[in-house]
Short mmCIF file of C-alpha atoms and ligand atoms in Angstrom, two decimals:
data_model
loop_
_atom_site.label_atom_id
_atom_site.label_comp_id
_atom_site.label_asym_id
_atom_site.label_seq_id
_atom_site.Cartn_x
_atom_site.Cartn_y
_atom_site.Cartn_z
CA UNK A 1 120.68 104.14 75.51
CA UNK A 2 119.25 106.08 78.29
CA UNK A 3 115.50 106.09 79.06
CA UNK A 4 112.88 109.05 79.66
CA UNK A 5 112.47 107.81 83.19
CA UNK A 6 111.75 110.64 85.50
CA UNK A 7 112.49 108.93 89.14
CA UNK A 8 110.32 110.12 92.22
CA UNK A 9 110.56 108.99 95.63
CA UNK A 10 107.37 108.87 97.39
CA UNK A 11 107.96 108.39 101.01
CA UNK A 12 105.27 106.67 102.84
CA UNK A 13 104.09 108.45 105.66
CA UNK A 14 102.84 104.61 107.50
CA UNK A 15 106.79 104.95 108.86
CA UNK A 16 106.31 108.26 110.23
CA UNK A 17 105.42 109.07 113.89
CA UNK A 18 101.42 109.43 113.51
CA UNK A 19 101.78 112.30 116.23
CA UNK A 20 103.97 114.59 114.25
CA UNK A 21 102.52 113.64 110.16
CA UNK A 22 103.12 116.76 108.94
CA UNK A 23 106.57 117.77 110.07
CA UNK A 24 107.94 114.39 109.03
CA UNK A 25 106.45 114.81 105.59
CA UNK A 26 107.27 118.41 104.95
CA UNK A 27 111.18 116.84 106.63
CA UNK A 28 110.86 114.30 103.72
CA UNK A 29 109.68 117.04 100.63
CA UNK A 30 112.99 119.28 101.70
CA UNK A 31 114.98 116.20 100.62
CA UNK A 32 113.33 116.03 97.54
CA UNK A 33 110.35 113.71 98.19
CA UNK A 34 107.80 114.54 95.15
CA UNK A 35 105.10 112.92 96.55
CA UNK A 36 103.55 111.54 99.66
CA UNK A 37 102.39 107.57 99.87
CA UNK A 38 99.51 107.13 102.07
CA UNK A 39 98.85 103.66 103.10
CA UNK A 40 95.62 103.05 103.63
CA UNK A 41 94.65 99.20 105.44
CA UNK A 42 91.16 97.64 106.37
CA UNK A 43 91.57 94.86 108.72
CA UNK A 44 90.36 92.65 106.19
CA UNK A 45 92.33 92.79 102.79
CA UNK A 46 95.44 92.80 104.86
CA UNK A 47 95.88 91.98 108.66
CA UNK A 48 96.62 95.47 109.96
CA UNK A 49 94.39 98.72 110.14
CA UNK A 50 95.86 102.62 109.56
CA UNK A 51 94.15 105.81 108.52
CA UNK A 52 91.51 106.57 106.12
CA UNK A 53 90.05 110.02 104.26
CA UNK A 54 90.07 112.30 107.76
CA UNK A 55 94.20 112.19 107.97
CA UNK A 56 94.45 112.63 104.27
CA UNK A 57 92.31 115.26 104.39
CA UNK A 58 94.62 116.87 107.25
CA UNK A 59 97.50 116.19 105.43
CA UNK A 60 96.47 117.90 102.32
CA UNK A 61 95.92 120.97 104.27
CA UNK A 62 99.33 120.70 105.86
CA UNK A 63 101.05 120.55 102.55
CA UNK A 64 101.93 122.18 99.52
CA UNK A 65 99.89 121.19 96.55
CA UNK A 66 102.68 120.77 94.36
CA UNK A 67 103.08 117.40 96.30
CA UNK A 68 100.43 114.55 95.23
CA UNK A 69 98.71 112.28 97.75
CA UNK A 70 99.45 108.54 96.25
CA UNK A 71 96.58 106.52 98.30
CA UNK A 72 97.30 103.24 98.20
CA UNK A 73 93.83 101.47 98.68
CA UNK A 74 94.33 98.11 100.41
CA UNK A 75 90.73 97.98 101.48
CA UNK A 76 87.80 95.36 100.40
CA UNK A 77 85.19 97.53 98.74
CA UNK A 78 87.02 99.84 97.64
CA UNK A 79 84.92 101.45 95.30
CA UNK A 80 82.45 102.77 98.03
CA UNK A 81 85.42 104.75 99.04
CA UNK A 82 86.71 106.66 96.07
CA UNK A 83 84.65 109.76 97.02
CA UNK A 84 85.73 109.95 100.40
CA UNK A 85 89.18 109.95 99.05
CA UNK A 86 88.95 112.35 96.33
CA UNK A 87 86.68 114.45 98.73
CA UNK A 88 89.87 114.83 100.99
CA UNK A 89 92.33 115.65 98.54
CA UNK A 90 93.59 112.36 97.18
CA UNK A 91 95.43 112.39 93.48
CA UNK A 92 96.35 109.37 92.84
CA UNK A 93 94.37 106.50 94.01
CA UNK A 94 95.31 103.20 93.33
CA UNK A 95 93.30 99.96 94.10
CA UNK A 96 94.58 95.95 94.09
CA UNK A 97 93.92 93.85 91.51
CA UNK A 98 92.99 90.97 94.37
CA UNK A 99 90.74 93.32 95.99
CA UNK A 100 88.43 94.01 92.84
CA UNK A 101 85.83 92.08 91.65
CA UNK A 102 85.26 94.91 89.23
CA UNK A 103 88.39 96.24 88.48
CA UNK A 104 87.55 97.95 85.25
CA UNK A 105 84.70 99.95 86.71
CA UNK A 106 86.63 101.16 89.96
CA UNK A 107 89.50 102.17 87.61
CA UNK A 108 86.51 104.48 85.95
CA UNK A 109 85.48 105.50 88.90
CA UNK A 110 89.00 106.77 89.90
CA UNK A 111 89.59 108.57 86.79
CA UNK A 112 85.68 110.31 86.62
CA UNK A 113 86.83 111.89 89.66
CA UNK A 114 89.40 113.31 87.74
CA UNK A 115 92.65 111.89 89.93
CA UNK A 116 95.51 109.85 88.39
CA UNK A 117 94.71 106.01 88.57
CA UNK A 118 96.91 103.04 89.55
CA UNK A 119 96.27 99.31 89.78
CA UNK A 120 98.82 96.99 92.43
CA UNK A 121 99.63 93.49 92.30
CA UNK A 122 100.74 91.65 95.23
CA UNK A 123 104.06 89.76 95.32
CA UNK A 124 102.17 86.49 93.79
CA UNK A 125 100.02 88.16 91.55
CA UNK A 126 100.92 88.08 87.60
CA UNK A 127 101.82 90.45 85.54
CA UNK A 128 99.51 89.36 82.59
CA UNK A 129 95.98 89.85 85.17
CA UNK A 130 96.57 93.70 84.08
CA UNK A 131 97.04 93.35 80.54
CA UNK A 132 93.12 94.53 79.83
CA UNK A 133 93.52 97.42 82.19
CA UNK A 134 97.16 98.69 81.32
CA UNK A 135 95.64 101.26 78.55
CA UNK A 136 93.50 103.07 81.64
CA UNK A 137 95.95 103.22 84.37
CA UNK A 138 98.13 106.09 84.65
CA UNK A 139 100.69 103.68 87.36
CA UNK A 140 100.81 100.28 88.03
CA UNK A 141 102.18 100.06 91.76
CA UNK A 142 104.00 96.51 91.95
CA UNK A 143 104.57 95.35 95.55
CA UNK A 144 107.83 94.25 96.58
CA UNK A 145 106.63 92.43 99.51
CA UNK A 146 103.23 91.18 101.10
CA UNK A 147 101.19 93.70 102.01
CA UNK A 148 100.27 95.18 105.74
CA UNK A 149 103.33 96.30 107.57
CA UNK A 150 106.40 98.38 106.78
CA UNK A 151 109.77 97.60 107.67
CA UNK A 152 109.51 93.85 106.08
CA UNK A 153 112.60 92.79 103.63
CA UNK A 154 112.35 93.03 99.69
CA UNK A 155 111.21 90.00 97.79
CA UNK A 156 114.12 89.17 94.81
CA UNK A 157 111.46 87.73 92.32
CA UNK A 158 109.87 91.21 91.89
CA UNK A 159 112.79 92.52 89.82
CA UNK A 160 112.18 90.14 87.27
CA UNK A 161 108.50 91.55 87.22
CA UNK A 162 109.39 94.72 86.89
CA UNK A 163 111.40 94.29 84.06
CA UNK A 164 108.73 92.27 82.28
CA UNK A 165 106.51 95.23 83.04
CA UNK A 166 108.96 97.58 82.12
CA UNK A 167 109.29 95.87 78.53
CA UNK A 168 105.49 95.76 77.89
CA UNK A 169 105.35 99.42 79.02
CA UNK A 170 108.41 100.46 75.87
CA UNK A 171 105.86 98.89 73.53
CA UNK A 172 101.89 100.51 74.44
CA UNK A 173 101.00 103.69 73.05
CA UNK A 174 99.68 105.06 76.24
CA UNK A 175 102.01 105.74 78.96
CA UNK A 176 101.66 104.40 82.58
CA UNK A 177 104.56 104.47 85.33
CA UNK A 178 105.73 101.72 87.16
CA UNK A 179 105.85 102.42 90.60
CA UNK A 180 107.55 100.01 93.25
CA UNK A 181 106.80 99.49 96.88
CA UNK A 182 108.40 97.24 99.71
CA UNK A 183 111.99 96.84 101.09
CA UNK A 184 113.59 99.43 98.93
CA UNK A 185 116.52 100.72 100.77
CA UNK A 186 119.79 102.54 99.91
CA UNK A 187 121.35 99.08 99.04
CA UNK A 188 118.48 98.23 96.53
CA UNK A 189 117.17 100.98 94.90
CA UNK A 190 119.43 101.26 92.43
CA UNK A 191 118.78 97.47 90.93
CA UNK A 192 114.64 98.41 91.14
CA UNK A 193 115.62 101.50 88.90
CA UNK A 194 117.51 99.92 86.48
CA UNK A 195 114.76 97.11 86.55
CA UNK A 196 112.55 99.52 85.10
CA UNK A 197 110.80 101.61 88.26
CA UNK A 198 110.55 105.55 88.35
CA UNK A 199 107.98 105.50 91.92
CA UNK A 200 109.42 104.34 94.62
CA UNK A 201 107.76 104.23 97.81
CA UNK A 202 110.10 104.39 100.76
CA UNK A 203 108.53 104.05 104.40
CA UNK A 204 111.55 102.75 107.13
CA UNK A 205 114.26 103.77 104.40
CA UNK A 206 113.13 107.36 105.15
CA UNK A 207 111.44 107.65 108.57
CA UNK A 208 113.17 104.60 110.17
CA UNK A 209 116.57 106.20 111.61
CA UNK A 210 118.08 108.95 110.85
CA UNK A 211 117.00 112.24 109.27
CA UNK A 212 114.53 111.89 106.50
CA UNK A 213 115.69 115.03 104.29
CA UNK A 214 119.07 113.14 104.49
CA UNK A 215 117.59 110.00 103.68
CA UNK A 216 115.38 110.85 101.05
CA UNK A 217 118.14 113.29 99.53
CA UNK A 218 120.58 109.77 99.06
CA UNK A 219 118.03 107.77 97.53
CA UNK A 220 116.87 109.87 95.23
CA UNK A 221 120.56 110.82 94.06
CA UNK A 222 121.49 107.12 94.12
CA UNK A 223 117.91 106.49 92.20
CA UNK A 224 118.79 109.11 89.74
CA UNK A 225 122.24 108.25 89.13
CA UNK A 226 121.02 104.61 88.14
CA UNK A 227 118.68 105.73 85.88
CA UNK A 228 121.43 108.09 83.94
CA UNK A 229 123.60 104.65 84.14
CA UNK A 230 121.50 102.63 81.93
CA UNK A 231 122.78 101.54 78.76
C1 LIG B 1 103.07 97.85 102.86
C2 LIG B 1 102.94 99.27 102.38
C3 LIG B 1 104.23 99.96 102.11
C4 LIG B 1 105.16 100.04 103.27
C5 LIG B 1 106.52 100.43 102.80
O1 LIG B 1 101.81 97.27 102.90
O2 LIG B 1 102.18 99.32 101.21
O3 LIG B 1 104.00 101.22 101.55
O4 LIG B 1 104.73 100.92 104.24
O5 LIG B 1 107.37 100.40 103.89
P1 LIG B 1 108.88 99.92 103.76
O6 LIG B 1 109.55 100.85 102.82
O7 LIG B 1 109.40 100.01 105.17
O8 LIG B 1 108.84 98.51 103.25
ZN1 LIG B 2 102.05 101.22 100.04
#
C-alpha cells in the first residue's frame, strides 16, 4: 500500500554562497527544488546569526512565485516578527516549539496573515508537546540535528520520530506535512521518506559540492522512488 505522499525538496539557501543567492537558488529550482528553505538565526535561540526579512524580501523578487519561501524562524520573540516576514514575501513560516511561550497564539498569528504555518521540534523535543497544536499547523518541521549550522551529521533517533508522527498524522482529520531537516544526504533520504517525510530540507547535500540542479535532481528521484517503494 502506497501513500498520497507528494515529496518536495526544499533546498536551504544557508549552504549557498550569500554573494550569488539567487543564481544558486534558481540552479537548485531547474533540478526540481519546489521550494526554497530560508534559515533564519538570532544569536540567541541558537549560537549563530544569518539573514532576516531584507534578503527574503530580495529573494522573492528574484524568483518565480510558483516557488514558496519556507522561513524557518529560529529566533526568540518570534512573534514580533511575523509581519516583517509576511511583509517580504514569506509563505510558510514556521516557529519552534522551545522558542514559544505562546505557541498557540503565534501559530494564529502566522495563519491571520494568511501564509501556511509550521511548528519544529528540536532533536530532544517530544513528539506529544504538539499534540494541542497539530489540528492548526499546516507542517510540522522535525529537526534532524541541533539547530544553528549546516553541514552537521543526521541524528538516527529522529527516524523513529518521524514515524510516530507519521502514524498520528494517518489518523487526524486535518492534514499537516511532515517536513524533515538536518543531515539528509543522498545516502539517507530514502530511509527519512519511507519514515514518513514528504519536506525535506537539503542545505550541503545541494550547495556543498557539486552542481546543485544535479544534486537536487538525484535526491528528489531517489526521494520519489522511495516513496513509490512503500508497501
Ligand atoms: C540548521 C538548519 C538547516 C541546515 C540544513 O539549523 O535549520 O536548515 O541548514 O543544512 P544541512 O542539510 O547541511 O544539514
Ligand atoms: Zn532549517
Amino acid at each position: 500500500m502506497s501513500n498520497n505522499h507528494v515529496i518536495q525538496i526544499a533546498p536551504s539557501i544557508l549552504s549557498a554562497d550569500f554573494a550569488r543567492l539567487a543564481a544558486s537558488a534558481k540552479e537548485a529550482i531547474e533540478g526540481g527544488a519546489t521550494l526554497l528553505h530560508v534559515d533564519v538565526m538570532d544569536g540567541h535561540f541558537v549560537p549563530n546569526i544569518t539573514i532576516g526579512p531584507p534578503v527574503v524580501a530580495s529573494l522573492r523578487k528574484a524568483i518565480s512565485s510558483d516557488i514558496p519561501l519556507d522561513c524557518h524562524l529560529m529566533i526568540e520573540n518570534a512573534d514580533e516578527y511575523i509581519p516583517a516576514f509576511a511583509d517580504a514575501g514569506a509563505d510558510w513560516i514556521s516557529v519552534h516549539q522551545e522558542a514559544c511561550v505562546h505557541l498557540h497564539r503565534v501559530l494564529q498569528h502566522i495563519k491571520g496573515h494568511g501564509l501556511k504555518a509550521g511548528v519544529v521540534i528540536n532533536p530532544a523535543t517530544p513528539i506529544g508537546t504538539l499534540t494541542e497544536v497539530l489540528d492548526m499547523v499546516d507542517y510540522v518541521l522535525v529537526m534532524s540535528v541541533n539547530p544553528g549550522f549546516g553541514g552537521q551529521k543526521f541524528i538516527p533517533s529522529c527516524l523513529e520520530k518521524i514515524r510516530k508522527l507519521a502514524a498520528i498524522q494517518s489518523t487526524l482529520r486535518t492534514g499537516f506535512k511532515i517536513e524533515v531537516d538536518g543531515g539528509i544526504t543522498l545516502e539517507n533520504i530514502a530511509e527519512i521518506v519511507r519514515a514518513g517525510a514528504e519536506v525535506i530540507v537539503a542545505g550541503s547535500a545541494v550547495f556543498g559540492s557539486g552542481d546543485p540542479r544535479k544534486n537536487t535532481e538525484r535526491l528528489l528521484k531517489t526521494g520519489r522512488e522511495a516513496n513509490l517503494l512503500q508497501v
